[in-house]
PDB file of C-alpha atoms in Angstrom:
ATOM      1  CA  MET J 196     -10.215 -26.730 -17.897  1.00 45.00           C
ATOM      2  CA  THR J 197      -8.715 -24.570 -15.214  1.00 46.00           C
ATOM      3  CA  THR J 198     -10.769 -21.709 -14.282  1.00 46.00           C
ATOM      4  CA  TYR J 199      -8.712 -20.332 -11.691  1.00 45.00           C
ATOM      5  CA  SER J 200      -5.261 -21.313 -10.010  1.00 50.00           C
ATOM      6  CA  SER J 201      -2.864 -19.358  -7.898  1.00 54.00           C
ATOM      7  CA  HIS J 202      -0.127 -20.796 -10.277  1.00 76.00           C
ATOM      8  CA  ILE J 203      -1.500 -18.490 -12.945  1.00 87.00           C
ATOM      9  CA  GLU J 204      -0.276 -15.226 -10.934  1.00 89.00           C
ATOM     10  CA  PRO J 205       3.517 -15.957 -11.171  1.00 86.00           C
ATOM     11  CA  VAL J 206       3.078 -16.682 -14.802  1.00 89.00           C
ATOM     12  CA  ILE J 207       1.345 -13.129 -15.296  1.00 92.00           C
ATOM     13  CA  VAL J 208       4.004 -11.349 -13.326  1.00 89.00           C
ATOM     14  CA  GLY J 209       6.679 -13.156 -15.076  1.00 87.00           C
ATOM     15  CA  ILE J 210       5.366 -12.071 -18.566  1.00 90.00           C
ATOM     16  CA  LEU J 211       4.831  -8.417 -17.516  1.00 91.00           C
ATOM     17  CA  GLN J 212       8.358  -8.545 -16.023  1.00 85.00           C
ATOM     18  CA  ARG J 213       9.241  -8.105 -19.716  1.00 83.00           C
ATOM     19  CA  GLY J 214       7.161  -4.861 -20.174  1.00 88.00           C
ATOM     20  CA  PRO J 215       3.552  -3.893 -20.591  1.00 90.00           C
ATOM     21  CA  ARG J 216       0.993  -6.133 -22.334  1.00 91.00           C
ATOM     22  CA  GLU J 217      -2.360  -5.861 -24.031  1.00 92.00           C
ATOM     23  CA  ILE J 218      -4.622  -8.001 -21.991  1.00 92.00           C
ATOM     24  CA  VAL J 219      -5.847 -10.061 -24.932  1.00 92.00           C
ATOM     25  CA  ASP J 220      -1.996 -10.844 -25.713  1.00 92.00           C
ATOM     26  CA  LEU J 221      -1.388 -11.606 -21.999  1.00 92.00           C
ATOM     27  CA  ILE J 222      -4.170 -14.155 -22.138  1.00 92.00           C
ATOM     28  CA  GLU J 223      -2.657 -16.039 -24.928  1.00 90.00           C
ATOM     29  CA  GLU J 224       0.755 -16.168 -23.209  1.00 89.00           C
ATOM     30  CA  VAL J 225      -0.444 -17.409 -20.018  1.00 89.00           C
ATOM     31  CA  ARG J 226      -2.421 -20.198 -22.131  1.00 87.00           C
ATOM     32  CA  LYS J 227       0.809 -20.933 -24.026  1.00 83.00           C
ATOM     33  CA  SER J 228       2.568 -21.376 -20.503  1.00 79.00           C
ATOM     34  CA  ARG J 229      -0.196 -23.096 -18.660  1.00 76.00           C
ATOM     35  CA  GLY J 230      -2.204 -24.769 -21.061  1.00 74.00           C
ATOM     36  CA  SER J 231      -5.976 -25.229 -20.085  1.00 74.00           C
ATOM     37  CA  VAL J 232      -6.426 -21.992 -18.651  1.00 83.00           C
ATOM     38  CA  THR J 233      -9.714 -19.882 -19.095  1.00 87.00           C
ATOM     39  CA  LYS J 234      -9.971 -16.338 -19.934  1.00 88.00           C
ATOM     40  CA  GLN J 235     -12.162 -16.010 -16.930  1.00 89.00           C
ATOM     41  CA  GLY J 236      -9.339 -17.499 -14.768  1.00 89.00           C
ATOM     42  CA  VAL J 237      -6.690 -14.964 -16.188  1.00 91.00           C
ATOM     43  CA  TYR J 238      -9.219 -12.144 -15.510  1.00 91.00           C
ATOM     44  CA  GLN J 239      -9.654 -13.388 -11.915  1.00 92.00           C
ATOM     45  CA  SER J 240      -5.876 -13.469 -11.229  1.00 92.00           C
ATOM     46  CA  LEU J 241      -5.579 -10.115 -12.794  1.00 93.00           C
ATOM     47  CA  ARG J 242      -8.128  -8.701 -10.495  1.00 92.00           C
ATOM     48  CA  LYS J 243      -6.477 -10.270  -7.334  1.00 92.00           C
ATOM     49  CA  LEU J 244      -2.936  -9.024  -8.357  1.00 93.00           C
ATOM     50  CA  LYS J 245      -4.477  -5.481  -8.962  1.00 91.00           C
ATOM     51  CA  ALA J 246      -6.189  -5.747  -5.385  1.00 90.00           C
ATOM     52  CA  GLU J 247      -2.576  -6.659  -3.943  1.00 89.00           C
ATOM     53  CA  GLU J 248      -1.459  -3.444  -5.789  1.00 89.00           C
ATOM     54  CA  LYS J 249       1.252  -5.531  -7.680  1.00 91.00           C
ATOM     55  CA  ILE J 250      -0.081  -4.598 -11.371  1.00 92.00           C
ATOM     56  CA  VAL J 251      -1.733  -1.618 -12.747  1.00 91.00           C
ATOM     57  CA  LEU J 252      -4.703  -1.965 -15.332  1.00 90.00           C
ATOM     58  CA  HIS J 253      -5.228   0.710 -17.681  1.00 85.00           C
ATOM     59  CA  GLY J 254      -7.626   0.603 -20.710  1.00 82.00           C
ATOM     60  CA  ARG J 255      -7.020  -2.856 -22.387  1.00 88.00           C
ATOM     61  CA  SER J 256      -3.319  -3.132 -21.154  1.00 91.00           C
ATOM     62  CA  ALA J 257      -1.644  -4.154 -17.953  1.00 92.00           C
ATOM     63  CA  SER J 258       1.619  -3.221 -16.494  1.00 92.00           C
ATOM     64  CA  LEU J 259       3.598  -4.036 -13.076  1.00 91.00           C
ATOM     65  CA  ASN J 260       3.240  -1.348 -10.560  1.00 89.00           C
ATOM     66  CA  ILE J 261       6.458   0.502 -10.434  1.00 84.00           C
ATOM     67  CA  GLN J 262       5.662   1.204  -6.731  1.00 81.00           C
ATOM     68  CA  TRP J 263       5.558  -2.491  -5.932  1.00 83.00           C
ATOM     69  CA  LEU J 264       8.726  -3.137  -7.815  1.00 80.00           C
ATOM     70  CA  ARG J 265      10.481  -0.585  -5.521  1.00 74.00           C
ATOM     71  CA  LYS J 266       9.360  -2.451  -2.579  1.00 72.00           C
ATOM     72  CA  MET J 267      10.688  -5.674  -4.235  1.00 67.00           C
ATOM     73  CA  SER J 268      13.741  -4.114  -5.791  1.00 60.00           C
ATOM     74  CA  ASP J 269      16.172  -6.804  -5.171  1.00 45.00           C
ATOM     75  CA  PHE J 270      13.974  -9.674  -6.487  1.00 48.00           C
ATOM     76  CA  PHE J 271      12.617  -7.620  -9.386  1.00 42.00           C
ATOM     77  CA  SER J 272      15.758  -6.029 -10.535  1.00 42.00           C
ATOM     78  CA  ILE J 273      15.397  -7.142 -14.140  1.00 43.00           C
ATOM     79  CA  ALA J 274      11.677  -6.138 -14.244  1.00 46.00           C
ATOM     80  CA  GLN J 275      12.950  -2.528 -13.249  1.00 47.00           C
ATOM     81  CA  TYR J 276      15.405  -2.476 -16.152  1.00 44.00           C
ATOM     82  CA  PHE J 277      12.620  -3.409 -18.559  1.00 46.00           C
ATOM     83  CA  TYR J 278      10.141  -0.857 -17.322  1.00 53.00           C
ATOM     84  CA  SER J 279      12.847   1.904 -17.350  1.00 51.00           C
ATOM     85  CA  PRO J 280      11.980   4.808 -19.971  1.00 50.00           C
ATOM     86  CA  ALA J 281      15.723   4.719 -21.001  1.00 48.00           C
ATOM     87  CA  HIS J 282      15.123   1.209 -22.184  1.00 46.00           C
ATOM     88  CA  GLY J 283      12.875   2.289 -24.781  1.00 43.00           C
ATOM     89  CA  ASN J 284       9.701   0.590 -23.641  1.00 44.00           C
ATOM     90  CA  PRO J 285       7.709   2.987 -21.697  1.00 42.00           C
ATOM     91  CA  ASP J 286       4.008   3.122 -21.257  1.00 56.00           C
ATOM     92  CA  TYR J 287       2.248   4.551 -24.108  1.00 61.00           C
ATOM     93  CA  VAL J 288       1.540   7.871 -22.136  1.00 71.00           C
ATOM     94  CA  LEU J 289       5.003   8.934 -22.558  1.00 73.00           C
ATOM     95  CA  HIS J 290       4.228   9.140 -26.483  1.00 76.00           C
ATOM     96  CA  LEU J 291       1.437  11.563 -26.491  1.00 82.00           C
ATOM     97  CA  ARG J 292       1.760  14.401 -29.034  1.00 87.00           C
ATOM     98  CA  GLU J 293       1.186  18.267 -28.023  1.00 90.00           C
ATOM     99  CA  LYS J 294      -2.509  18.732 -26.726  1.00 89.00           C
ATOM    100  CA  GLU J 295      -3.188  15.089 -26.975  1.00 89.00           C
ATOM    101  CA  LYS J 296      -4.596  13.543 -23.496  1.00 90.00           C
ATOM    102  CA  VAL J 297      -5.834  10.163 -22.029  1.00 87.00           C
ATOM    103  CA  VAL J 298      -8.576   9.845 -19.484  1.00 88.00           C
ATOM    104  CA  PHE J 299      -8.581   7.212 -16.728  1.00 87.00           C
ATOM    105  CA  THR J 300     -11.331   6.760 -14.231  1.00 88.00           C
ATOM    106  CA  PHE J 301     -11.028   5.048 -10.831  1.00 90.00           C
ATOM    107  CA  LYS J 302     -13.679   3.897  -8.266  1.00 90.00           C
ATOM    108  CA  THR J 303     -11.649   4.586  -5.196  1.00 91.00           C
ATOM    109  CA  LEU J 304      -8.729   6.778  -4.145  1.00 94.00           C
ATOM    110  CA  VAL J 305      -6.839   3.716  -3.306  1.00 90.00           C
ATOM    111  CA  ASP J 306      -6.939   2.634  -7.151  1.00 88.00           C
ATOM    112  CA  LEU J 307      -6.155   6.145  -8.138  1.00 91.00           C
ATOM    113  CA  ASP J 308      -3.126   6.422  -6.064  1.00 90.00           C
ATOM    114  CA  VAL J 309      -1.764   3.156  -7.257  1.00 86.00           C
ATOM    115  CA  PHE J 310      -2.032   4.362 -10.857  1.00 87.00           C
ATOM    116  CA  ALA J 311      -0.684   7.857 -10.098  1.00 89.00           C
ATOM    117  CA  SER J 312       2.322   6.511  -8.318  1.00 88.00           C
ATOM    118  CA  HIS J 313       3.083   4.155 -11.047  1.00 84.00           C
ATOM    119  CA  ALA J 314       2.807   7.306 -13.642  1.00 86.00           C
ATOM    120  CA  ILE J 315       4.925   9.542 -11.414  1.00 87.00           C
ATOM    121  CA  HIS J 316       7.952   7.106 -11.300  1.00 86.00           C
ATOM    122  CA  MET J 317       7.815   7.245 -15.235  1.00 85.00           C
ATOM    123  CA  PHE J 318       7.502  10.895 -15.690  1.00 88.00           C
ATOM    124  CA  ALA J 319      10.090  11.843 -13.029  1.00 86.00           C
ATOM    125  CA  ALA J 320      12.554   9.591 -14.830  1.00 83.00           C
ATOM    126  CA  ILE J 321      12.092  11.133 -18.457  1.00 84.00           C
ATOM    127  CA  ILE J 322      12.172  15.030 -17.420  1.00 86.00           C
ATOM    128  CA  ASP J 323      15.433  17.113 -17.345  1.00 86.00           C
ATOM    129  CA  ALA J 324      17.420  16.054 -14.539  1.00 82.00           C
ATOM    130  CA  HIS J 325      17.194  19.810 -13.070  1.00 87.00           C
ATOM    131  CA  GLU J 326      13.388  20.010 -13.696  1.00 91.00           C
ATOM    132  CA  PRO J 327      11.561  19.892 -10.604  1.00 93.00           C
ATOM    133  CA  ILE J 328       8.243  18.206 -10.027  1.00 93.00           C
ATOM    134  CA  TYR J 329       5.257  20.594  -9.700  1.00 96.00           C
ATOM    135  CA  ALA J 330       2.423  19.451  -7.533  1.00 95.00           C
ATOM    136  CA  PHE J 331      -0.719  21.129  -6.529  1.00 97.00           C
ATOM    137  CA  ASN J 332      -2.662  19.421  -3.751  1.00 95.00           C
ATOM    138  CA  PRO J 333      -5.130  21.547  -1.957  1.00 95.00           C
ATOM    139  CA  HIS J 334      -5.121  19.049   0.927  1.00 95.00           C
ATOM    140  CA  GLU J 335      -2.024  16.666   1.223  1.00 93.00           C
ATOM    141  CA  ILE J 336      -4.373  13.758   1.333  1.00 94.00           C
ATOM    142  CA  PHE J 337      -1.972  11.184   0.251  1.00 93.00           C
ATOM    143  CA  SER J 338       0.601  11.841   2.680  1.00 93.00           C
ATOM    144  CA  TYR J 339      -1.877  10.851   5.497  1.00 94.00           C
ATOM    145  CA  GLY J 340      -4.290   8.493   3.470  1.00 93.00           C
ATOM    146  CA  ARG J 341      -1.405   6.608   1.527  1.00 90.00           C
ATOM    147  CA  SER J 342       1.598   7.261   3.798  1.00 87.00           C
ATOM    148  CA  GLU J 343       3.516   4.248   3.153  1.00 85.00           C
ATOM    149  CA  SER J 344       3.027   4.654  -0.656  1.00 85.00           C
ATOM    150  CA  GLU J 345       3.925   8.367  -0.396  1.00 88.00           C
ATOM    151  CA  ALA J 346       7.092   7.636   1.642  1.00 87.00           C
ATOM    152  CA  ILE J 347       8.322   5.328  -1.052  1.00 87.00           C
ATOM    153  CA  LEU J 348       7.563   7.926  -3.879  1.00 86.00           C
ATOM    154  CA  LEU J 349       9.261  10.820  -2.042  1.00 88.00           C
ATOM    155  CA  LYS J 350      12.419   8.368  -1.283  1.00 88.00           C
ATOM    156  CA  ALA J 351      12.558   7.573  -4.954  1.00 87.00           C
ATOM    157  CA  MET J 352      12.431  11.349  -5.868  1.00 89.00           C
ATOM    158  CA  GLU J 353      15.331  11.881  -3.241  1.00 88.00           C
ATOM    159  CA  GLU J 354      17.366   9.240  -4.703  1.00 87.00           C
ATOM    160  CA  ILE J 355      17.498  11.094  -8.025  1.00 87.00           C
ATOM    161  CA  ASN J 356      17.834  14.456  -6.611  1.00 87.00           C
ATOM    162  CA  LYS J 357      14.376  15.542  -7.727  1.00 89.00           C
ATOM    163  CA  GLN J 358      12.979  18.668  -6.301  1.00 91.00           C
ATOM    164  CA  VAL J 359       9.356  18.706  -5.389  1.00 93.00           C
ATOM    165  CA  LEU J 360       7.381  21.887  -5.157  1.00 95.00           C
ATOM    166  CA  LEU J 361       4.163  21.224  -3.257  1.00 95.00           C
ATOM    167  CA  LEU J 362       1.531  24.036  -3.228  1.00 96.00           C
ATOM    168  CA  ALA J 363      -1.471  23.484  -0.910  1.00 96.00           C
ATOM    169  CA  THR J 364      -4.298  25.628  -0.050  1.00 96.00           C
ATOM    170  CA  HIS J 365      -5.519  25.037   3.468  1.00 95.00           C
ATOM    171  CA  SER J 366      -4.048  25.714   7.002  1.00 93.00           C
ATOM    172  CA  SER J 367      -5.779  22.809   8.673  1.00 94.00           C
ATOM    173  CA  PRO J 368      -3.852  21.399  11.662  1.00 95.00           C
ATOM    174  CA  LEU J 369      -2.900  18.210   9.270  1.00 95.00           C
ATOM    175  CA  ASP J 370      -2.004  20.524   6.439  1.00 94.00           C
ATOM    176  CA  SER J 371       0.200  22.725   8.568  1.00 94.00           C
ATOM    177  CA  GLU J 372       1.976  19.825  10.518  1.00 94.00           C
ATOM    178  CA  LEU J 373       3.644  18.847   6.962  1.00 93.00           C
ATOM    179  CA  LYS J 374       5.847  21.877   7.093  1.00 91.00           C
ATOM    180  CA  LYS J 375       7.828  20.450  10.003  1.00 91.00           C
ATOM    181  CA  ARG J 376       7.795  16.927   8.285  1.00 90.00           C
ATOM    182  CA  PHE J 377       9.145  18.363   4.672  1.00 92.00           C
ATOM    183  CA  ALA J 378      11.691  20.776   6.484  1.00 89.00           C
ATOM    184  CA  GLY J 379      15.061  20.026   5.230  1.00 87.00           C
ATOM    185  CA  THR J 380      14.155  17.569   2.628  1.00 89.00           C
ATOM    186  CA  ASN J 381      13.806  17.753  -1.297  1.00 90.00           C
ATOM    187  CA  VAL J 382      10.311  18.972  -0.768  1.00 93.00           C
ATOM    188  CA  GLN J 383       9.411  22.686  -0.674  1.00 94.00           C
ATOM    189  CA  TYR J 384       5.972  22.938   0.829  1.00 95.00           C
ATOM    190  CA  HIS J 385       3.900  26.155   0.601  1.00 95.00           C
ATOM    191  CA  ILE J 386       0.477  26.974   1.723  1.00 96.00           C
ATOM    192  CA  GLU J 387      -1.399  29.698  -0.245  1.00 95.00           C
ATOM    193  CA  HIS J 388      -4.951  30.499   0.195  1.00 94.00           C
ATOM    194  CA  ASN J 389      -5.715  32.670  -2.707  1.00 91.00           C
ATOM    195  CA  VAL J 390      -5.177  30.147  -5.811  1.00 95.00           C
ATOM    196  CA  PRO J 391      -7.441  30.968  -8.672  1.00 93.00           C
ATOM    197  CA  PHE J 392      -7.667  27.389 -10.153  1.00 92.00           C
ATOM    198  CA  ASP J 393      -8.436  25.713  -6.839  1.00 92.00           C
ATOM    199  CA  THR J 394     -11.847  24.245  -6.966  1.00 93.00           C
ATOM    200  CA  GLY J 395     -11.456  21.826  -3.781  1.00 90.00           C
ATOM    201  CA  ARG J 396     -11.350  18.733  -5.896  1.00 95.00           C
ATOM    202  CA  TYR J 397      -8.823  19.472  -8.630  1.00 97.00           C
ATOM    203  CA  TYR J 398      -5.296  18.249  -7.983  1.00 97.00           C
ATOM    204  CA  PHE J 399      -2.487  18.168 -10.532  1.00 97.00           C
ATOM    205  CA  ASN J 400       1.285  17.471 -11.309  1.00 96.00           C
ATOM    206  CA  VAL J 401       3.484  19.019 -13.778  1.00 96.00           C
ATOM    207  CA  TYR J 402       6.454  16.965 -15.388  1.00 94.00           C
ATOM    208  CA  GLY J 403       8.271  19.165 -17.812  1.00 93.00           C
ATOM    209  CA  GLN J 404       5.524  19.695 -20.540  1.00 94.00           C
ATOM    210  CA  TYR J 405       3.379  16.858 -19.280  1.00 95.00           C
ATOM    211  CA  LEU J 406       0.429  17.287 -16.998  1.00 96.00           C
ATOM    212  CA  LEU J 407      -1.210  14.603 -14.571  1.00 95.00           C
ATOM    213  CA  GLU J 408      -4.516  16.293 -13.586  1.00 97.00           C
ATOM    214  CA  VAL J 409      -6.873  14.608 -10.880  1.00 97.00           C
ATOM    215  CA  TYR J 410     -10.529  15.260 -10.601  1.00 97.00           C
ATOM    216  CA  LEU J 411     -11.858  13.730  -7.344  1.00 97.00           C
ATOM    217  CA  ASP J 412     -15.439  12.647  -6.870  1.00 97.00           C
ATOM    218  CA  SER J 413     -17.471  15.331  -5.596  1.00 96.00           C
ATOM    219  CA  HIS J 414     -18.930  13.391  -2.750  1.00 97.00           C
ATOM    220  CA  VAL J 415     -15.615  11.991  -1.527  1.00 97.00           C
ATOM    221  CA  SER J 416     -14.013  15.489  -1.816  1.00 97.00           C
ATOM    222  CA  LYS J 417     -16.781  16.753   0.497  1.00 97.00           C
ATOM    223  CA  GLU J 418     -15.861  13.920   3.097  1.00 97.00           C
ATOM    224  CA  LEU J 419     -12.368  14.584   2.665  1.00 97.00           C
ATOM    225  CA  GLU J 420     -12.935  18.459   3.300  1.00 96.00           C
ATOM    226  CA  THR J 421     -14.846  17.430   6.557  1.00 97.00           C
ATOM    227  CA  PHE J 422     -12.208  15.320   7.784  1.00 97.00           C
ATOM    228  CA  PHE J 423      -9.450  17.772   7.468  1.00 96.00           C
ATOM    229  CA  LYS J 424     -11.552  20.655   8.889  1.00 96.00           C
ATOM    230  CA  ASN J 425     -12.616  18.602  11.874  1.00 96.00           C
ATOM    231  CA  THR J 426      -9.197  16.526  12.641  1.00 96.00           C
ATOM    232  CA  GLY J 427      -6.738  18.174  14.895  1.00 95.00           C
ATOM    233  CA  SER J 428      -4.225  15.524  15.070  1.00 94.00           C
ATOM    234  CA  PHE J 429      -3.710  12.181  12.974  1.00 94.00           C
ATOM    235  CA  THR J 430      -4.836   9.521  15.827  1.00 94.00           C
ATOM    236  CA  LYS J 431      -5.687   5.910  15.263  1.00 92.00           C
ATOM    237  CA  GLU J 432      -9.255   6.877  14.832  1.00 95.00           C
ATOM    238  CA  ALA J 433      -8.708   9.584  12.416  1.00 95.00           C
ATOM    239  CA  GLN J 434      -6.375   7.123  10.431  1.00 93.00           C
ATOM    240  CA  GLU J 435      -9.410   4.550  10.391  1.00 94.00           C
ATOM    241  CA  GLU J 436     -11.743   7.372   9.217  1.00 96.00           C
ATOM    242  CA  LEU J 437      -9.481   8.423   6.310  1.00 95.00           C
ATOM    243  CA  SER J 438      -8.924   4.798   5.239  1.00 93.00           C
ATOM    244  CA  ARG J 439     -12.737   4.615   5.068  1.00 95.00           C
ATOM    245  CA  ILE J 440     -12.802   7.486   2.729  1.00 96.00           C
ATOM    246  CA  PHE J 441     -10.162   6.296   0.481  1.00 94.00           C
ATOM    247  CA  ALA J 442     -12.115   2.930   0.135  1.00 92.00           C
ATOM    248  CA  THR J 443     -15.345   4.895  -0.606  1.00 94.00           C
ATOM    249  CA  LYS J 444     -16.698   4.044  -3.906  1.00 93.00           C
ATOM    250  CA  GLY J 445     -16.968   7.170  -6.182  1.00 94.00           C
ATOM    251  CA  ARG J 446     -15.744   8.279  -9.636  1.00 95.00           C
ATOM    252  CA  HIS J 447     -12.398   9.764  -9.853  1.00 95.00           C
ATOM    253  CA  LYS J 448     -10.554  10.851 -13.081  1.00 94.00           C
ATOM    254  CA  ILE J 449      -6.906  11.243 -14.180  1.00 92.00           C
ATOM    255  CA  VAL J 450      -6.213  13.161 -17.267  1.00 93.00           C
ATOM    256  CA  ILE J 451      -2.647  12.906 -18.558  1.00 92.00           C
ATOM    257  CA  SER J 452      -1.819  15.273 -21.308  1.00 93.00           C
ATOM    258  CA  LEU J 453       1.316  16.963 -23.186  1.00 94.00           C
ATOM    259  CA  ASN J 454       0.231  20.471 -23.064  1.00 95.00           C
ATOM    260  CA  LYS J 455       3.279  23.178 -22.932  1.00 95.00           C
ATOM    261  CA  LYS J 456       1.197  26.313 -22.735  1.00 96.00           C
ATOM    262  CA  LYS J 457      -0.767  25.085 -19.553  1.00 96.00           C
ATOM    263  CA  ALA J 458       2.236  23.575 -18.070  1.00 96.00           C
ATOM    264  CA  ASP J 459       4.097  26.843 -18.357  1.00 96.00           C
ATOM    265  CA  LYS J 460       1.157  28.945 -16.949  1.00 96.00           C
ATOM    266  CA  TYR J 461       1.263  26.744 -13.921  1.00 96.00           C
ATOM    267  CA  LYS J 462       5.153  26.832 -13.460  1.00 95.00           C
ATOM    268  CA  THR J 463       4.879  30.685 -13.694  1.00 95.00           C
ATOM    269  CA  PHE J 464       2.210  30.692 -10.861  1.00 96.00           C
ATOM    270  CA  PHE J 465       4.394  28.361  -8.742  1.00 95.00           C
ATOM    271  CA  ALA J 466       7.505  30.726  -9.186  1.00 94.00           C
ATOM    272  CA  LYS J 467       5.736  33.301  -6.960  1.00 94.00           C
ATOM    273  CA  PHE J 468       6.038  30.993  -3.853  1.00 93.00           C
ATOM    274  CA  PHE J 469       8.830  28.785  -4.602  1.00 91.00           C
ATOM    275  CA  VAL J 470      12.832  28.825  -5.051  1.00 84.00           C
ATOM    276  CA  ILE J 471      13.060  27.181  -8.468  1.00 83.00           C
ATOM    277  CA  PRO J 472      16.280  25.280  -9.398  1.00 70.00           C
ATOM    278  CA  LYS J 473      17.933  26.741 -12.524  1.00 71.00           C
ATOM    279  CA  MET J 474      17.902  24.830 -15.557  1.00 62.00           C
ATOM    280  CA  HIS J 475      21.306  23.908 -17.093  1.00 56.00           C
TER     281      HIS J 475
END
């Protein structure tokens, strides 16, 4: 009986091309397609695909990573169709009821970013066309630590004419440098030192009435704080150090919820510093 084969991975991608799957159902579908394949073999292939950032594992289900789909947009155009919320088959987080939430944990910032990017694509597609995305990042860690991923994400937002309101709380050289980078783009970037909900390790995005809240591991958060404090420019050495921090094992958490009251409170706070597009 086959325990592992590289031939399993294309089968998994092909199945997930038609939408998210419960892992137990995915295993059965792989077995129907490939016959004598063990459960362990499928899990090994899933871990490899996850490490390659081609899929996202959340709870007991698996999805193709929308971020990866954008990189392979020509080849995977069919998959993008099936993963579009307008197609009626979105991930289950889009069906939350008011005050309901789901929690995800991640060992590294790389894992967290892969999942968060996937979720951001989904939420940006379902909110009102004129509704901006509200993002609170004390340090803009992903613009530096995951620059390629962040560039793809921001390009996707620009393509759908989505405004991004980005609020930071630090004026380190790296944070301040982003004012030049975002100038003239669809990203409004503001640094405000006096933010009552800033804990140093709390980040969030608001999409309509949805919240995506990030709680960084305390030890990793301290390393990030030291990095930004002591780094004057993003040299090759700085890039290597930040990559190390992003790969450091910890316990990071994402909480996704539908919470109109909390979302409105954050929007009201952002309105002090940004030009908010009028809703039609």
